[in-house]
Amino acid sequence: MPDNHNISALVRARLAPLRVITAARPLDDRLPCIQISTYATEAGRHVTVICWHTGRRKAEEAAATIFRLLNGWYPPGPWHRLTARICGSCEPAGLGRAWARVDADTRWEGAA
């Protein structure tokens, strides 16, 4: 069970069973997979999810699904509703894979 104060762990649980890659578990040929990063904002947290897939269309379809799972979601704990948006995609030549990005923002319950 994720810690309700760790928005990254909550997003990871929400997007399960997608495989999460990190610096310790880098990108390989097992697609689709996601990368999750967060940083503090003045009012709460910003979450970025990068979805890797075998082609641009599939990556964009996966991003649309992630958007639907995150946009309007009320995570447990002290977080407010997430507001998400799809921010773009890319299929670098010769890489054999593509990515699409979803950003989301939430506020901490005690934030001004």
mmCIF file of C-alpha atoms in Angstrom:
data_model
loop_
_atom_site.group_PDB
_atom_site.id
_atom_site.type_symbol
_atom_site.label_atom_id
_atom_site.label_comp_id
_atom_site.label_asym_id
_atom_site.label_seq_id
_atom_site.Cartn_x
_atom_site.Cartn_y
_atom_site.Cartn_z
ATOM 1 C CA MET A 1 0.000 0.000 0.000
ATOM 2 C CA PRO A 2 1.543 3.335 -1.012
ATOM 3 C CA ASP A 3 2.160 6.133 1.462
ATOM 4 C CA ASN A 4 -0.681 8.651 0.984
ATOM 5 C CA HIS A 5 1.782 11.550 1.216
ATOM 6 C CA ASN A 6 3.935 10.226 -1.668
ATOM 7 C CA ILE A 7 2.079 11.312 -4.832
ATOM 8 C CA SER A 8 4.553 9.455 -7.062
ATOM 9 C CA ALA A 9 3.758 6.139 -5.328
ATOM 10 C CA LEU A 10 0.023 6.882 -5.540
ATOM 11 C CA VAL A 11 0.257 7.551 -9.293
ATOM 12 C CA ARG A 12 2.336 4.390 -9.726
ATOM 13 C CA ALA A 13 -0.369 2.355 -7.958
ATOM 14 C CA ARG A 14 -3.101 4.045 -10.012
ATOM 15 C CA LEU A 15 -1.348 3.122 -13.280
ATOM 16 C CA ALA A 16 -0.546 -0.476 -12.281
ATOM 17 C CA PRO A 17 0.104 -2.914 -13.918
ATOM 18 C CA LEU A 18 2.202 -0.735 -16.251
ATOM 19 C CA ARG A 19 5.882 -1.423 -15.669
ATOM 20 C CA VAL A 20 7.765 1.573 -14.262
ATOM 21 C CA ILE A 21 11.319 2.230 -15.391
ATOM 22 C CA THR A 22 13.872 4.212 -13.396
ATOM 23 C CA ALA A 23 17.602 4.878 -13.496
ATOM 24 C CA ALA A 24 18.042 1.551 -11.684
ATOM 25 C CA ARG A 25 15.656 -0.191 -14.125
ATOM 26 C CA PRO A 26 16.328 1.419 -17.531
ATOM 27 C CA LEU A 27 14.393 1.273 -20.801
ATOM 28 C CA ASP A 28 14.603 -2.075 -22.586
ATOM 29 C CA ASP A 29 12.515 -3.918 -25.164
ATOM 30 C CA ARG A 30 9.630 -4.767 -22.799
ATOM 31 C CA LEU A 31 7.064 -2.186 -23.872
ATOM 32 C CA PRO A 32 4.832 -0.447 -22.922
ATOM 33 C CA CYS A 33 6.381 1.027 -19.802
ATOM 34 C CA ILE A 34 6.283 4.365 -17.984
ATOM 35 C CA GLN A 35 8.560 6.813 -16.193
ATOM 36 C CA ILE A 36 7.121 8.897 -13.350
ATOM 37 C CA SER A 37 8.722 12.054 -11.997
ATOM 38 C CA THR A 38 7.442 14.690 -9.598
ATOM 39 C CA TYR A 39 8.572 18.014 -8.271
ATOM 40 C CA ALA A 40 7.246 20.495 -5.759
ATOM 41 C CA THR A 41 5.292 23.533 -6.895
ATOM 42 C CA GLU A 42 4.194 26.538 -4.887
ATOM 43 C CA ALA A 43 0.818 24.933 -4.152
ATOM 44 C CA GLY A 44 1.546 21.196 -4.272
ATOM 45 C CA ARG A 45 3.157 18.768 -6.721
ATOM 46 C CA HIS A 46 3.646 18.438 -10.470
ATOM 47 C CA VAL A 47 3.650 14.879 -11.871
ATOM 48 C CA THR A 48 5.047 13.895 -15.280
ATOM 49 C CA VAL A 49 4.351 10.468 -16.786
ATOM 50 C CA ILE A 50 6.267 9.422 -19.908
ATOM 51 C CA CYS A 51 4.809 6.386 -21.662
ATOM 52 C CA TRP A 52 7.134 4.393 -23.944
ATOM 53 C CA HIS A 53 5.646 2.155 -26.646
ATOM 54 C CA THR A 54 6.522 0.510 -29.979
ATOM 55 C CA GLY A 55 5.247 3.397 -32.131
ATOM 56 C CA ARG A 56 3.946 6.954 -31.894
ATOM 57 C CA ARG A 57 0.266 6.028 -32.365
ATOM 58 C CA LYS A 58 0.430 3.400 -29.612
ATOM 59 C CA ALA A 59 2.275 5.796 -27.291
ATOM 60 C CA GLU A 60 -0.377 8.481 -27.901
ATOM 61 C CA GLU A 61 -3.201 5.978 -27.268
ATOM 62 C CA ALA A 62 -1.517 4.935 -24.016
ATOM 63 C CA ALA A 63 -1.116 8.610 -23.019
ATOM 64 C CA ALA A 64 -4.832 9.159 -23.667
ATOM 65 C CA THR A 65 -5.641 6.253 -21.333
ATOM 66 C CA ILE A 66 -3.261 7.595 -18.664
ATOM 67 C CA PHE A 67 -4.885 11.023 -19.049
ATOM 68 C CA ARG A 68 -8.335 9.493 -18.427
ATOM 69 C CA LEU A 69 -7.028 7.688 -15.330
ATOM 70 C CA LEU A 70 -5.392 10.778 -13.826
ATOM 71 C CA ASN A 71 -7.517 13.765 -14.874
ATOM 72 C CA GLY A 72 -10.101 14.480 -12.196
ATOM 73 C CA TRP A 73 -8.788 11.726 -9.890
ATOM 74 C CA TYR A 74 -8.849 12.419 -6.161
ATOM 75 C CA PRO A 75 -5.830 10.604 -4.686
ATOM 76 C CA PRO A 76 -6.183 9.434 -1.071
ATOM 77 C CA GLY A 77 -4.679 11.459 1.706
ATOM 78 C CA PRO A 78 -4.095 15.181 1.765
ATOM 79 C CA TRP A 79 -4.123 15.723 -2.034
ATOM 80 C CA HIS A 80 -6.662 17.625 -4.111
ATOM 81 C CA ARG A 81 -7.984 16.464 -7.480
ATOM 82 C CA LEU A 82 -5.390 16.046 -10.234
ATOM 83 C CA THR A 83 -5.633 18.174 -13.354
ATOM 84 C CA ALA A 84 -3.920 16.394 -16.242
ATOM 85 C CA ARG A 85 -3.030 17.214 -19.844
ATOM 86 C CA ILE A 86 -1.350 15.421 -22.726
ATOM 87 C CA CYS A 87 1.793 17.356 -23.635
ATOM 88 C CA GLY A 88 3.078 15.736 -26.796
ATOM 89 C CA SER A 89 4.811 12.738 -28.281
ATOM 90 C CA CYS A 90 7.912 11.856 -30.244
ATOM 91 C CA GLU A 91 9.248 8.940 -32.297
ATOM 92 C CA PRO A 92 12.996 9.457 -32.744
ATOM 93 C CA ALA A 93 14.305 8.030 -36.027
ATOM 94 C CA GLY A 94 16.036 4.693 -35.688
ATOM 95 C CA LEU A 95 15.096 4.124 -32.038
ATOM 96 C CA GLY A 96 12.286 1.630 -32.705
ATOM 97 C CA ARG A 97 10.104 3.112 -29.980
ATOM 98 C CA ALA A 98 8.195 6.279 -29.192
ATOM 99 C CA TRP A 99 7.081 8.219 -26.132
ATOM 100 C CA ALA A 100 4.144 10.385 -25.133
ATOM 101 C CA ARG A 101 3.966 12.687 -22.112
ATOM 102 C CA VAL A 102 1.160 13.387 -19.635
ATOM 103 C CA ASP A 103 1.541 16.140 -17.009
ATOM 104 C CA ALA A 104 -0.674 16.537 -13.940
ATOM 105 C CA ASP A 105 -0.839 18.985 -11.054
ATOM 106 C CA THR A 106 -2.329 18.667 -7.589
ATOM 107 C CA ARG A 107 -2.438 20.790 -4.462
ATOM 108 C CA TRP A 108 -1.554 19.772 -0.928
ATOM 109 C CA GLU A 109 -4.521 20.082 1.449
ATOM 110 C CA GLY A 110 -2.728 22.585 3.672
ATOM 111 C CA ALA A 111 -1.336 24.744 0.835
ATOM 112 C CA ALA A 112 -2.460 28.345 0.467
#
